[in-house]
Short mmCIF file of C-alpha atoms in Angstrom, two decimals:
data_model
loop_
_atom_site.label_atom_id
_atom_site.label_comp_id
_atom_site.label_asym_id
_atom_site.label_seq_id
_atom_site.Cartn_x
_atom_site.Cartn_y
_atom_site.Cartn_z
CA UNK A 1 10.18 111.71 -241.66
CA UNK A 2 13.81 111.94 -240.94
CA UNK A 3 15.57 108.41 -241.75
CA UNK A 4 16.65 105.87 -239.47
CA UNK A 5 19.85 105.62 -237.84
CA UNK A 6 21.04 102.64 -239.40
CA UNK A 7 20.32 104.19 -242.88
CA UNK A 8 22.16 107.83 -241.78
CA UNK A 9 25.14 105.67 -240.71
CA UNK A 10 25.25 103.63 -243.90
CA UNK A 11 25.18 107.06 -245.70
CA UNK A 12 27.94 108.66 -243.90
CA UNK A 13 30.34 105.47 -244.27
CA UNK A 14 29.29 106.05 -247.99
CA UNK A 15 30.61 109.59 -247.92
CA UNK A 16 33.66 108.84 -246.15
CA UNK A 17 34.74 106.12 -248.63
CA UNK A 18 34.16 108.01 -251.52
CA UNK A 19 36.12 110.87 -249.86
CA UNK A 20 39.06 109.08 -248.30
CA UNK A 21 39.47 106.55 -251.13
CA UNK A 22 39.21 109.06 -254.28
CA UNK A 23 41.54 111.36 -252.46
CA UNK A 24 43.87 108.57 -251.47
CA UNK A 25 44.06 106.41 -254.70
CA UNK A 26 42.89 108.77 -257.44
CA UNK A 27 44.16 112.15 -256.32
CA UNK A 28 42.69 115.50 -255.85
CA UNK A 29 40.66 115.13 -258.87
CA UNK A 30 38.53 112.46 -257.48
CA UNK A 31 37.17 109.53 -258.98
CA UNK A 32 33.70 109.08 -260.65
CA UNK A 33 33.02 105.96 -258.83
CA UNK A 34 35.55 104.04 -256.56
CA UNK A 35 33.47 101.02 -257.11
CA UNK A 36 33.69 101.15 -261.20
CA UNK A 37 37.45 100.80 -260.76
CA UNK A 38 37.05 98.13 -258.36
CA UNK A 39 34.75 96.24 -260.71
CA UNK A 40 37.02 96.85 -263.76
CA UNK A 41 40.20 95.58 -261.77
CA UNK A 42 38.14 92.48 -260.63
CA UNK A 43 37.01 92.19 -264.07
CA UNK A 44 40.62 92.02 -265.22
CA UNK A 45 41.64 89.64 -262.62
CA UNK A 46 38.95 86.87 -263.27
CA UNK A 47 39.99 87.22 -267.20
CA UNK A 48 43.39 86.53 -266.45
CA UNK A 49 42.44 83.71 -263.95
CA UNK A 50 40.51 81.97 -266.74
CA UNK A 51 42.42 79.21 -268.51
CA UNK A 52 41.36 76.21 -270.16
CA UNK A 53 41.05 72.59 -268.63
CA UNK A 54 40.39 69.22 -269.89
CA UNK A 55 37.78 68.87 -272.47
CA UNK A 56 38.48 72.67 -273.35
CA UNK A 57 36.64 73.73 -270.16
CA UNK A 58 37.16 77.43 -269.17
CA UNK A 59 38.46 77.23 -265.58
CA UNK A 60 39.83 79.33 -262.90
CA UNK A 61 43.05 79.42 -261.36
CA UNK A 62 43.29 81.53 -257.82
CA UNK A 63 46.11 84.43 -259.67
CA UNK A 64 46.44 85.97 -262.74
CA UNK A 65 50.33 84.92 -262.60
CA UNK A 66 49.35 81.20 -263.14
CA UNK A 67 51.13 80.15 -259.61
CA UNK A 68 48.64 77.83 -258.94
CA UNK A 69 47.37 76.53 -261.95
CA UNK A 70 44.23 74.43 -261.40
CA UNK A 71 41.01 75.28 -260.08
CA UNK A 72 40.79 75.60 -256.35
CA UNK A 73 37.29 74.93 -255.01
CA UNK A 74 37.18 77.64 -252.45
CA UNK A 75 39.16 80.29 -254.31
CA UNK A 76 36.45 79.85 -257.13
CA UNK A 77 33.82 79.63 -254.76
CA UNK A 78 34.62 83.21 -253.37
CA UNK A 79 34.87 84.47 -256.63
CA UNK A 80 31.30 83.38 -257.81
CA UNK A 81 29.62 84.75 -254.73
CA UNK A 82 31.83 87.65 -254.56
CA UNK A 83 31.61 89.14 -257.99
CA UNK A 84 29.01 87.27 -259.51
CA UNK A 85 27.73 90.06 -261.12
CA UNK A 86 30.88 90.56 -263.25
CA UNK A 87 29.67 87.08 -264.72
CA UNK A 88 27.64 87.93 -267.80
CA UNK A 89 24.12 86.49 -268.47
CA UNK A 90 25.77 84.85 -271.64
CA UNK A 91 28.08 82.88 -269.65
CA UNK A 92 25.64 80.90 -267.47
CA UNK A 93 26.39 77.50 -269.32
CA UNK A 94 30.44 78.26 -269.44
CA UNK A 95 30.28 78.97 -265.50
CA UNK A 96 28.30 75.62 -264.82
CA UNK A 97 30.56 73.62 -266.88
CA UNK A 98 33.13 75.13 -264.78
CA UNK A 99 31.09 74.33 -261.55
CA UNK A 100 30.60 70.77 -262.73
CA UNK A 101 34.57 70.48 -263.42
CA UNK A 102 35.17 70.66 -259.76
CA UNK A 103 31.78 68.27 -258.68
CA UNK A 104 33.35 65.68 -261.33
CA UNK A 105 36.34 65.61 -258.95
CA UNK A 106 34.32 63.89 -256.30
CA UNK A 107 35.75 60.81 -254.85
CA UNK A 108 33.44 57.83 -254.23
CA UNK A 109 33.36 58.87 -250.30
CA UNK A 110 32.33 62.03 -250.82
CA UNK A 111 35.23 64.10 -250.63
CA UNK A 112 35.42 67.17 -252.44
CA UNK A 113 38.84 68.05 -254.14
CA UNK A 114 40.63 70.90 -253.04
CA UNK A 115 41.52 71.20 -256.75
CA UNK A 116 41.05 70.15 -260.21
CA UNK A 117 44.22 70.66 -262.67
CA UNK A 118 44.09 71.14 -266.25
CA UNK A 119 44.51 68.10 -267.03
CA UNK A 120 41.25 67.09 -265.25
CA UNK A 121 42.88 65.18 -262.07
CA UNK A 122 41.41 65.70 -258.78
CA UNK A 123 43.42 66.61 -255.98
CA UNK A 124 42.14 66.35 -252.31
CA UNK A 125 44.84 67.67 -249.84
CA UNK A 126 46.78 70.55 -250.30
CA UNK A 127 50.38 70.54 -250.86
CA UNK A 128 52.20 68.65 -254.22
CA UNK A 129 50.51 65.97 -255.87
CA UNK A 130 53.37 63.73 -254.29
CA UNK A 131 53.35 65.30 -251.09
CA UNK A 132 49.87 65.92 -249.60
CA UNK A 133 49.91 67.74 -246.64
CA UNK A 134 46.75 64.93 -245.63
CA UNK A 135 44.43 62.53 -246.91
CA UNK A 136 42.10 66.06 -247.52
CA UNK A 137 40.95 69.44 -247.03
CA UNK A 138 37.71 69.81 -244.59
CA UNK A 139 36.73 72.82 -246.47
CA UNK A 140 36.42 71.19 -249.65
CA UNK A 141 32.80 70.17 -249.27
CA UNK A 142 31.35 73.08 -247.43
CA UNK A 143 33.05 75.22 -250.48
CA UNK A 144 31.23 72.98 -253.25
CA UNK A 145 28.01 73.41 -251.42
CA UNK A 146 28.89 77.36 -251.71
CA UNK A 147 29.92 77.39 -255.05
CA UNK A 148 26.68 75.55 -256.10
CA UNK A 149 24.69 78.04 -254.39
CA UNK A 150 26.61 81.33 -255.17
CA UNK A 151 26.03 80.07 -259.00
CA UNK A 152 22.46 79.77 -258.07
CA UNK A 153 22.29 83.27 -256.87
CA UNK A 154 23.72 84.93 -259.77
CA UNK A 155 21.50 82.58 -262.26
CA UNK A 156 18.47 81.68 -260.91
CA UNK A 157 16.65 84.42 -262.39
CA UNK A 158 17.89 84.34 -266.12
CA UNK A 159 16.81 80.73 -266.23
CA UNK A 160 14.89 79.63 -263.85
CA UNK A 161 14.07 75.96 -265.16
CA UNK A 162 17.69 75.25 -266.06
CA UNK A 163 19.01 76.40 -262.51
CA UNK A 164 16.25 74.23 -260.71
CA UNK A 165 17.58 71.27 -263.20
CA UNK A 166 21.31 72.09 -261.71
CA UNK A 167 20.55 72.64 -258.52
CA UNK A 168 18.64 69.07 -258.02
CA UNK A 169 21.13 67.29 -260.24
CA UNK A 170 24.05 68.40 -257.97
CA UNK A 171 22.41 68.77 -254.40
CA UNK A 172 22.94 65.36 -253.42
CA UNK A 173 26.53 65.35 -254.17
CA UNK A 174 26.95 68.74 -252.16
CA UNK A 175 24.31 66.56 -249.58
CA UNK A 176 27.43 63.46 -249.49
CA UNK A 177 30.37 66.15 -249.59
CA UNK A 178 29.23 67.66 -246.13
CA UNK A 179 27.96 63.97 -244.48
CA UNK A 180 31.80 63.04 -245.32
CA UNK A 181 32.73 65.35 -242.86
CA UNK A 182 33.22 64.29 -239.05
CA UNK A 183 31.38 66.05 -236.12
CA UNK A 184 31.89 66.65 -232.62
CA UNK A 185 28.86 65.63 -230.15
CA UNK A 186 27.61 68.77 -230.05
CA UNK A 187 27.51 69.44 -233.77
CA UNK A 188 30.95 71.21 -234.60
CA UNK A 189 33.18 69.92 -237.43
CA UNK A 190 35.67 67.82 -235.88
CA UNK A 191 39.65 67.40 -236.93
CA UNK A 192 41.16 64.44 -235.54
CA UNK A 193 43.55 64.70 -232.99
CA UNK A 194 46.03 61.93 -234.13
CA UNK A 195 45.88 62.60 -237.48
CA UNK A 196 44.40 65.77 -238.69
CA UNK A 197 43.88 66.88 -242.02
CA UNK A 198 43.92 70.09 -243.14
CA UNK A 199 41.09 72.45 -242.46
CA UNK A 200 40.21 76.06 -243.89
CA UNK A 201 42.21 76.56 -247.27
CA UNK A 202 43.56 79.64 -246.30
CA UNK A 203 45.54 77.95 -243.17
CA UNK A 204 45.79 74.75 -244.75
CA UNK A 205 49.36 74.46 -243.37
CA UNK A 206 48.33 74.55 -239.96
CA UNK A 207 46.78 71.45 -237.85
CA UNK A 208 44.15 72.20 -236.09
CA UNK A 209 42.84 69.68 -233.77
CA UNK A 210 39.66 68.71 -232.36
CA UNK A 211 36.32 71.18 -233.02
CA UNK A 212 37.10 73.41 -235.73
CA UNK A 213 35.78 77.24 -235.69
CA UNK A 214 35.92 78.15 -239.31
CA UNK A 215 35.01 74.81 -240.68
CA UNK A 216 31.95 74.80 -238.58
CA UNK A 217 31.19 78.23 -240.17
CA UNK A 218 31.53 77.13 -243.44
CA UNK A 219 29.53 74.33 -242.46
CA UNK A 220 26.61 76.78 -241.23
CA UNK A 221 26.85 78.62 -244.03
CA UNK A 222 26.57 75.50 -246.45
CA UNK A 223 23.66 73.75 -244.82
CA UNK A 224 21.61 77.65 -244.35
CA UNK A 225 21.96 77.94 -248.35
CA UNK A 226 21.21 74.35 -248.90
CA UNK A 227 18.05 74.29 -246.89
CA UNK A 228 17.18 78.04 -248.81
CA UNK A 229 17.38 76.54 -252.18
CA UNK A 230 16.23 73.13 -251.23
CA UNK A 231 12.94 74.78 -250.05
CA UNK A 232 12.64 76.90 -252.89
CA UNK A 233 13.16 74.38 -255.58
CA UNK A 234 11.64 71.13 -254.07
CA UNK A 235 14.72 69.05 -254.12
CA UNK A 236 17.02 68.09 -251.05
CA UNK A 237 15.85 67.46 -247.04
CA UNK A 238 15.20 70.93 -245.97
CA UNK A 239 14.65 69.57 -242.26
CA UNK A 240 18.15 68.10 -242.35
CA UNK A 241 19.86 70.83 -243.40
CA UNK A 242 18.33 72.99 -240.79
CA UNK A 243 18.69 70.86 -237.90
CA UNK A 244 22.30 71.12 -238.50
CA UNK A 245 22.75 74.53 -238.64
CA UNK A 246 20.76 74.77 -235.40
CA UNK A 247 22.87 72.68 -233.66
CA UNK A 248 26.02 74.43 -234.73
CA UNK A 249 24.12 77.86 -233.56
CA UNK A 250 23.57 76.01 -230.17
CA UNK A 251 27.15 74.94 -229.62
CA UNK A 252 28.81 78.21 -230.50
CA UNK A 253 26.16 80.19 -228.38
CA UNK A 254 26.40 77.49 -225.35
CA UNK A 255 29.34 78.27 -222.74
CA UNK A 256 29.76 74.87 -221.90
CA UNK A 257 30.11 73.89 -225.31
CA UNK A 258 31.54 76.90 -227.21
CA UNK A 259 35.37 77.90 -228.10
CA UNK A 260 34.75 81.43 -226.97
CA UNK A 261 37.58 83.01 -225.30
CA UNK A 262 36.22 85.35 -222.81
CA UNK A 263 39.92 86.62 -221.67
CA UNK A 264 40.63 87.54 -225.44
CA UNK A 265 37.49 88.64 -227.08
CA UNK A 266 37.98 86.00 -229.60
CA UNK A 267 36.58 82.72 -230.87
CA UNK A 268 39.48 79.83 -230.57
CA UNK A 269 40.53 78.75 -234.03
CA UNK A 270 40.14 74.39 -232.13
CA UNK A 271 39.50 73.52 -228.94
CA UNK A 272 42.63 70.75 -228.75
CA UNK A 273 46.17 71.13 -229.42
CA UNK A 274 48.92 73.86 -229.69
CA UNK A 275 46.94 75.91 -231.95
CA UNK A 276 43.71 76.53 -229.87
CA UNK A 277 44.89 79.97 -230.39
CA UNK A 278 42.55 83.08 -231.06
CA UNK A 279 40.85 83.14 -234.47
CA UNK A 280 40.32 86.66 -235.87
CA UNK A 281 38.99 85.96 -239.46
CA UNK A 282 36.71 83.13 -237.70
CA UNK A 283 35.63 85.79 -235.11
CA UNK A 284 35.04 88.15 -237.60
CA UNK A 285 33.11 85.87 -239.83
CA UNK A 286 30.89 84.51 -236.52
CA UNK A 287 29.55 87.87 -236.12
CA UNK A 288 28.84 88.66 -239.99
CA UNK A 289 26.70 85.69 -240.22
CA UNK A 290 24.82 86.64 -236.65
CA UNK A 291 26.09 83.75 -234.71
CA UNK A 292 27.94 85.71 -231.59
CA UNK A 293 25.96 86.47 -229.20
CA UNK A 294 25.79 90.16 -228.90
CA UNK A 295 28.30 90.43 -225.96
CA UNK A 296 30.56 88.19 -228.05
CA UNK A 297 30.08 90.43 -230.96
CA UNK A 298 30.50 93.42 -229.35
CA UNK A 299 33.74 92.06 -227.77
CA UNK A 300 35.20 91.21 -231.33
CA UNK A 301 34.41 94.18 -232.82
CA UNK A 302 36.26 96.01 -229.99
CA UNK A 303 39.16 94.10 -230.89
CA UNK A 304 39.28 94.68 -234.20
CA UNK A 305 39.10 98.33 -233.79
CA UNK A 306 41.27 98.87 -230.80
CA UNK A 307 44.15 96.29 -232.15
CA UNK A 308 44.14 98.02 -235.77
CA UNK A 309 47.51 98.73 -235.46
CA UNK A 310 48.76 95.24 -235.34
CA UNK A 311 45.97 93.31 -236.83
CA UNK A 312 45.66 95.49 -240.17
CA UNK A 313 48.45 96.43 -242.48
CA UNK A 314 47.34 98.65 -245.46
CA UNK A 315 43.73 97.05 -244.73
CA UNK A 316 44.86 93.50 -244.84
CA UNK A 317 44.36 91.43 -242.10
CA UNK A 318 46.27 88.65 -240.01
CA UNK A 319 44.99 85.35 -238.78
CA UNK A 320 45.78 85.51 -235.35
CA UNK A 321 46.68 88.69 -232.97
CA UNK A 322 49.97 89.85 -232.63
CA UNK A 323 52.60 88.82 -231.94
CA UNK A 324 51.13 85.15 -231.76
CA UNK A 325 51.61 82.37 -234.40
CA UNK A 326 50.94 78.64 -235.28
CA UNK A 327 52.38 76.22 -233.27
CA UNK A 328 51.72 73.42 -234.96
CA UNK A 329 51.91 72.80 -239.12
CA UNK A 330 52.25 70.09 -240.94
CA UNK A 331 55.60 70.06 -242.24
CA UNK A 332 57.06 72.92 -240.66
CA UNK A 333 55.07 76.07 -240.04
CA UNK A 334 55.73 79.50 -242.37
CA UNK A 335 58.41 81.59 -240.67
CA UNK A 336 56.85 84.42 -238.63
CA UNK A 337 55.65 87.44 -240.38
CA UNK A 338 55.39 85.43 -243.99
CA UNK A 339 52.27 83.77 -245.68
CA UNK A 340 49.64 82.17 -243.29
CA UNK A 341 51.79 83.06 -240.33
CA UNK A 342 51.68 86.40 -239.89
CA UNK A 343 51.17 88.18 -243.16
CA UNK A 344 48.16 90.21 -243.82
CA UNK A 345 45.49 89.43 -246.22
CA UNK A 346 42.74 90.90 -247.84
CA UNK A 347 40.66 87.69 -248.77
CA UNK A 348 38.70 88.23 -245.14
CA UNK A 349 38.02 92.27 -245.97
CA UNK A 350 34.34 91.26 -247.37
CA UNK A 351 33.09 89.47 -244.12
CA UNK A 352 35.14 92.08 -241.79
CA UNK A 353 33.42 94.93 -243.21
CA UNK A 354 30.09 93.82 -242.97
CA UNK A 355 30.83 92.85 -238.90
CA UNK A 356 32.01 96.40 -238.47
CA UNK A 357 29.12 98.07 -240.77
CA UNK A 358 26.49 96.00 -238.72
CA UNK A 359 27.88 97.10 -234.96
CA UNK A 360 28.38 101.04 -235.02
CA UNK A 361 32.31 100.71 -236.76
CA UNK A 362 31.49 101.85 -240.20
CA UNK A 363 33.76 104.74 -240.57
CA UNK A 364 36.70 102.05 -239.61
CA UNK A 365 35.12 99.62 -242.24
CA UNK A 366 35.57 102.47 -244.93
CA UNK A 367 39.14 103.14 -243.52
CA UNK A 368 40.27 99.25 -244.09
CA UNK A 369 38.60 99.57 -247.83
CA UNK A 370 40.66 102.32 -249.01
CA UNK A 371 43.89 101.74 -247.35
CA UNK A 372 43.31 97.99 -249.09
CA UNK A 373 42.83 99.58 -252.65
CA UNK A 374 45.56 102.31 -251.89
CA UNK A 375 47.81 99.02 -251.44
CA UNK A 376 46.65 97.51 -254.43
CA UNK A 377 47.56 100.84 -256.26
CA UNK A 378 51.27 101.25 -254.81
CA UNK A 379 54.00 100.67 -256.52
CA UNK A 380 56.54 99.71 -253.98
CA UNK A 381 57.87 96.57 -253.08
CA UNK A 382 54.69 94.68 -251.61
CA UNK A 383 52.30 97.07 -253.84
CA UNK A 384 49.60 95.58 -256.31
CA UNK A 385 46.59 93.35 -255.98
CA UNK A 386 48.82 90.60 -253.86
CA UNK A 387 47.55 87.37 -252.32
CA UNK A 388 49.29 88.46 -249.01
CA UNK A 389 51.73 91.08 -247.80
CA UNK A 390 54.15 92.26 -245.05
CA UNK A 391 55.47 95.32 -245.75
CA UNK A 392 58.03 94.72 -242.86
CA UNK A 393 59.89 92.71 -244.08
CA UNK A 394 59.08 92.93 -247.72
CA UNK A 395 57.09 89.41 -247.67
CA UNK A 396 54.53 89.25 -250.80
CA UNK A 397 52.44 86.31 -252.06
CA UNK A 398 51.20 85.51 -255.58
CA UNK A 399 50.14 88.57 -258.18
CA UNK A 400 46.64 89.57 -259.11
CA UNK A 401 45.19 87.41 -256.65
CA UNK A 402 41.64 86.49 -257.32
CA UNK A 403 40.27 86.44 -253.96
CA UNK A 404 42.31 89.49 -252.84
CA UNK A 405 40.15 91.94 -255.14
CA UNK A 406 36.66 89.76 -254.98
CA UNK A 407 36.69 90.43 -251.41
CA UNK A 408 37.49 94.14 -251.62
CA UNK A 409 34.49 94.45 -254.23
CA UNK A 410 32.14 92.74 -251.84
CA UNK A 411 33.50 94.90 -249.09
CA UNK A 412 32.73 98.30 -251.15
CA UNK A 413 29.56 96.95 -252.13
CA UNK A 414 28.83 96.51 -248.64
CA UNK A 415 29.48 100.10 -248.34
CA UNK A 416 26.36 100.96 -250.18
CA UNK A 417 27.97 102.82 -253.07
CA UNK A 418 26.10 103.68 -256.07
CA UNK A 419 27.87 102.49 -258.96
#
């Protein structure tokens, strides 16, 4: 029998990716495997990001350039989840110690750290230790839970007994971290309107208020994965986790409680205050997680493709549709066109590509990955594996940025290439 249409589309996307990437990046001679090149770059950056923390523990900073110099919970979680295959079986105990390094920083009230420094000091809010943006970042807890389940995904089949003991020891702390967060009556993560905390770390300068899209999506991911592992390993309240996940699904799909904007075809970043603006990253993640309804998913994917000229630059993505910028920040918003206020990031590429692949836009997804890798190879002012870029004004973030390369590896692997 002929292969199903989905398989044909996947094969075509893989062929497009190999041909475009090989020609545009590696020259007319091509490359035996673009994914091998990406994996090699990811291994290099991961090695650069490995530094020593308190007790001689190997921890992972977000960038090889050493700009950030601590183990950030979200960045480490993304790396473990997106390139877990690059951590060897023999690194199991070393990586477990790094996970513990984050969990040991949990406050008594359940709040997980935004980051843990090399001296072991846990810091709960973005900003300087002497000038924090807020009390904490709301995504600390969900990312700590996702770090734990990402570790399980990688190592459960290496040593199931160890994985079970490790998970069952830390699962109650992950539960406590999630229970620390405030939720609305509809089950979505809530941020105080009068005194907001930081929300998603990649928009940590931005004061979002009320019900939160991205933080709710992270919460959904966390409880869904905790439910799965709790059921498999026999510790944790599966029913409670599943009920929380179901409430988020209902709220996002219910037109009376959803933050969906039918006029723009995007979900809103929050539902209160001046930053109730279309969230491009969050909308794509809602599609990837299957939380958008079919009409919502179609609208979001159509927006990503039709607005590509302004949303993407060199394959990398803005937070908001152009020319929108954030209106309320903790200590003044970044200049328009820079950092979290209009620069272009590779961090969301993994879930953007999966969202596109699932909705008939595989060729466009392949073009995005190809353009991103070409940017990583470029030698101009914003070339390299950067935190974020804007070629129009020459702005760029930290170099050899961990999440930029790990997300691109995950995106390329989603195209079903053979290494």
